[in-house]
Amino acid sequence: MYTDRWWPRRQPDSLANARTLIVGAGAAGRTLARDLAGTPSYGLTPIGFLDDGVKARKVDKLPVLGPLRTLGATVRAQQVSVVIVAIPSLPPVELAGLLRAAVDSG
């Protein structure tokens, strides 16, 4: 049975329109960006992607802000509140590195 209880109906004011960075501009990242942009009640506003393999400057009208290694600097420069990793095949070691970079950047 499907349930959406994992996500609160109303976001706390601290997350209203939270600037959201999506790590991964592949199919999962593009779908996530489209869903977030189309559902304002989530309170997350996608501002761009980080991706190592994308040469384009924009993907689905959102900028590609750099490679994964620039996560910390991008979070600070773009005043990001939420980082979502949308790379299903990302090895755990790389995911841990991204998590450290996100935490270190605030």
PDB file of C-alpha atoms in Angstrom:
ATOM      1  CA  MET A   1       0.000   0.000   0.000  1.00  0.00           C
ATOM      2  CA  TYR A   2       1.318   3.459  -0.938  1.00  0.00           C
ATOM      3  CA  THR A   3       1.673   6.083   1.739  1.00  0.00           C
ATOM      4  CA  ASP A   4       3.226   9.527   1.738  1.00  0.00           C
ATOM      5  CA  ARG A   5       3.694   9.748   5.497  1.00  0.00           C
ATOM      6  CA  TRP A   6       7.462   9.966   4.999  1.00  0.00           C
ATOM      7  CA  TRP A   7       7.031  13.629   4.073  1.00  0.00           C
ATOM      8  CA  PRO A   8       5.180  16.082   6.333  1.00  0.00           C
ATOM      9  CA  ARG A   9       2.188  17.851   4.842  1.00  0.00           C
ATOM     10  CA  ARG A  10       3.541  21.276   5.766  1.00  0.00           C
ATOM     11  CA  GLN A  11       7.194  22.136   5.946  1.00  0.00           C
ATOM     12  CA  PRO A  12       8.580  24.137   8.867  1.00  0.00           C
ATOM     13  CA  ASP A  13       9.235  27.757   7.967  1.00  0.00           C
ATOM     14  CA  SER A  14      12.970  27.036   8.069  1.00  0.00           C
ATOM     15  CA  LEU A  15      12.563  24.842   4.966  1.00  0.00           C
ATOM     16  CA  ALA A  16      10.042  26.965   3.073  1.00  0.00           C
ATOM     17  CA  ASN A  17      11.500  27.490  -0.401  1.00  0.00           C
ATOM     18  CA  ALA A  18      14.801  25.936   0.677  1.00  0.00           C
ATOM     19  CA  ARG A  19      17.512  26.339  -1.965  1.00  0.00           C
ATOM     20  CA  THR A  20      18.169  22.781  -3.037  1.00  0.00           C
ATOM     21  CA  LEU A  21      21.224  21.438  -4.854  1.00  0.00           C
ATOM     22  CA  ILE A  22      20.828  18.157  -6.719  1.00  0.00           C
ATOM     23  CA  VAL A  23      23.925  15.988  -7.003  1.00  0.00           C
ATOM     24  CA  GLY A  24      23.575  14.084 -10.260  1.00  0.00           C
ATOM     25  CA  ALA A  25      22.079  15.393 -13.505  1.00  0.00           C
ATOM     26  CA  GLY A  26      21.143  11.998 -14.898  1.00  0.00           C
ATOM     27  CA  ALA A  27      17.636  10.613 -15.230  1.00  0.00           C
ATOM     28  CA  ALA A  28      17.069  10.441 -11.452  1.00  0.00           C
ATOM     29  CA  GLY A  29      18.294  14.002 -10.892  1.00  0.00           C
ATOM     30  CA  ARG A  30      16.248  15.424 -13.755  1.00  0.00           C
ATOM     31  CA  THR A  31      13.112  13.654 -12.550  1.00  0.00           C
ATOM     32  CA  LEU A  32      13.704  14.878  -9.008  1.00  0.00           C
ATOM     33  CA  ALA A  33      14.227  18.477 -10.160  1.00  0.00           C
ATOM     34  CA  ARG A  34      11.057  18.391 -12.238  1.00  0.00           C
ATOM     35  CA  ASP A  35       9.027  16.927  -9.351  1.00  0.00           C
ATOM     36  CA  LEU A  36      10.367  19.428  -6.810  1.00  0.00           C
ATOM     37  CA  ALA A  37       9.726  22.371  -9.124  1.00  0.00           C
ATOM     38  CA  GLY A  38       6.198  21.125  -9.805  1.00  0.00           C
ATOM     39  CA  THR A  39       5.321  20.551  -6.151  1.00  0.00           C
ATOM     40  CA  PRO A  40       5.869  23.762  -4.181  1.00  0.00           C
ATOM     41  CA  SER A  41       4.314  22.206  -1.073  1.00  0.00           C
ATOM     42  CA  TYR A  42       7.552  20.223  -0.608  1.00  0.00           C
ATOM     43  CA  GLY A  43       9.251  23.521   0.222  1.00  0.00           C
ATOM     44  CA  LEU A  44      12.365  22.677  -1.829  1.00  0.00           C
ATOM     45  CA  THR A  45      13.435  24.876  -4.732  1.00  0.00           C
ATOM     46  CA  PRO A  46      15.988  23.263  -7.059  1.00  0.00           C
ATOM     47  CA  ILE A  47      18.700  25.748  -8.007  1.00  0.00           C
ATOM     48  CA  GLY A  48      21.035  23.526 -10.021  1.00  0.00           C
ATOM     49  CA  PHE A  49      23.014  20.329 -10.382  1.00  0.00           C
ATOM     50  CA  LEU A  50      26.494  19.037  -9.653  1.00  0.00           C
ATOM     51  CA  ASP A  51      27.675  16.334 -12.029  1.00  0.00           C
ATOM     52  CA  ASP A  52      31.044  15.020 -13.206  1.00  0.00           C
ATOM     53  CA  GLY A  53      29.904  13.712 -16.573  1.00  0.00           C
ATOM     54  CA  VAL A  54      27.771  16.519 -17.949  1.00  0.00           C
ATOM     55  CA  LYS A  55      29.411  18.919 -20.379  1.00  0.00           C
ATOM     56  CA  ALA A  56      26.271  21.035 -20.837  1.00  0.00           C
ATOM     57  CA  ARG A  57      25.933  24.286 -18.919  1.00  0.00           C
ATOM     58  CA  LYS A  58      22.228  23.645 -18.319  1.00  0.00           C
ATOM     59  CA  VAL A  59      20.060  20.565 -17.914  1.00  0.00           C
ATOM     60  CA  ASP A  60      16.300  21.018 -18.104  1.00  0.00           C
ATOM     61  CA  LYS A  61      16.682  24.799 -17.599  1.00  0.00           C
ATOM     62  CA  LEU A  62      18.758  24.403 -14.409  1.00  0.00           C
ATOM     63  CA  PRO A  63      22.474  25.213 -14.410  1.00  0.00           C
ATOM     64  CA  VAL A  64      25.143  22.584 -13.948  1.00  0.00           C
ATOM     65  CA  LEU A  65      27.191  24.346 -11.278  1.00  0.00           C
ATOM     66  CA  GLY A  66      30.250  22.119 -11.401  1.00  0.00           C
ATOM     67  CA  PRO A  67      31.654  18.681 -10.665  1.00  0.00           C
ATOM     68  CA  LEU A  68      30.970  16.729  -7.473  1.00  0.00           C
ATOM     69  CA  ARG A  69      34.297  17.739  -5.916  1.00  0.00           C
ATOM     70  CA  THR A  70      33.051  21.350  -5.690  1.00  0.00           C
ATOM     71  CA  LEU A  71      30.142  20.490  -3.380  1.00  0.00           C
ATOM     72  CA  GLY A  72      31.375  22.441  -0.346  1.00  0.00           C
ATOM     73  CA  ALA A  73      32.278  25.573  -2.286  1.00  0.00           C
ATOM     74  CA  THR A  74      29.029  25.440  -4.261  1.00  0.00           C
ATOM     75  CA  VAL A  75      26.914  25.072  -1.115  1.00  0.00           C
ATOM     76  CA  ARG A  76      28.548  28.145   0.378  1.00  0.00           C
ATOM     77  CA  ALA A  77      28.561  30.253  -2.805  1.00  0.00           C
ATOM     78  CA  GLN A  78      24.957  29.437  -3.736  1.00  0.00           C
ATOM     79  CA  GLN A  79      23.618  29.563  -0.152  1.00  0.00           C
ATOM     80  CA  VAL A  80      22.228  26.038  -0.438  1.00  0.00           C
ATOM     81  CA  SER A  81      20.061  24.744   2.411  1.00  0.00           C
ATOM     82  CA  VAL A  82      19.425  21.192   1.169  1.00  0.00           C
ATOM     83  CA  VAL A  83      21.600  18.777  -0.807  1.00  0.00           C
ATOM     84  CA  ILE A  84      19.984  15.744  -2.423  1.00  0.00           C
ATOM     85  CA  VAL A  85      22.105  13.000  -3.950  1.00  0.00           C
ATOM     86  CA  ALA A  86      20.374  11.569  -7.014  1.00  0.00           C
ATOM     87  CA  ILE A  87      22.959   9.062  -8.231  1.00  0.00           C
ATOM     88  CA  PRO A  88      21.628   5.579  -7.460  1.00  0.00           C
ATOM     89  CA  SER A  89      24.868   3.869  -8.455  1.00  0.00           C
ATOM     90  CA  LEU A  90      27.185   6.078  -6.389  1.00  0.00           C
ATOM     91  CA  PRO A  91      29.638   3.935  -4.415  1.00  0.00           C
ATOM     92  CA  PRO A  92      29.294   4.229  -0.616  1.00  0.00           C
ATOM     93  CA  VAL A  93      32.805   5.679  -0.266  1.00  0.00           C
ATOM     94  CA  GLU A  94      31.952   8.542  -2.634  1.00  0.00           C
ATOM     95  CA  LEU A  95      28.597   9.089  -0.919  1.00  0.00           C
ATOM     96  CA  ALA A  96      30.392   9.343   2.437  1.00  0.00           C
ATOM     97  CA  GLY A  97      32.764  11.938   0.950  1.00  0.00           C
ATOM     98  CA  LEU A  98      29.840  14.010  -0.316  1.00  0.00           C
ATOM     99  CA  LEU A  99      28.159  13.768   3.062  1.00  0.00           C
ATOM    100  CA  ARG A 100      31.334  15.012   4.782  1.00  0.00           C
ATOM    101  CA  ALA A 101      31.623  17.907   2.334  1.00  0.00           C
ATOM    102  CA  ALA A 102      27.975  18.879   2.857  1.00  0.00           C
ATOM    103  CA  VAL A 103      28.271  18.753   6.652  1.00  0.00           C
ATOM    104  CA  ASP A 104      31.550  20.694   6.615  1.00  0.00           C
ATOM    105  CA  SER A 105      29.959  23.428   4.491  1.00  0.00           C
ATOM    106  CA  GLY A 106      27.124  23.890   6.946  1.00  0.00           C
TER     107      GLY A 106
END
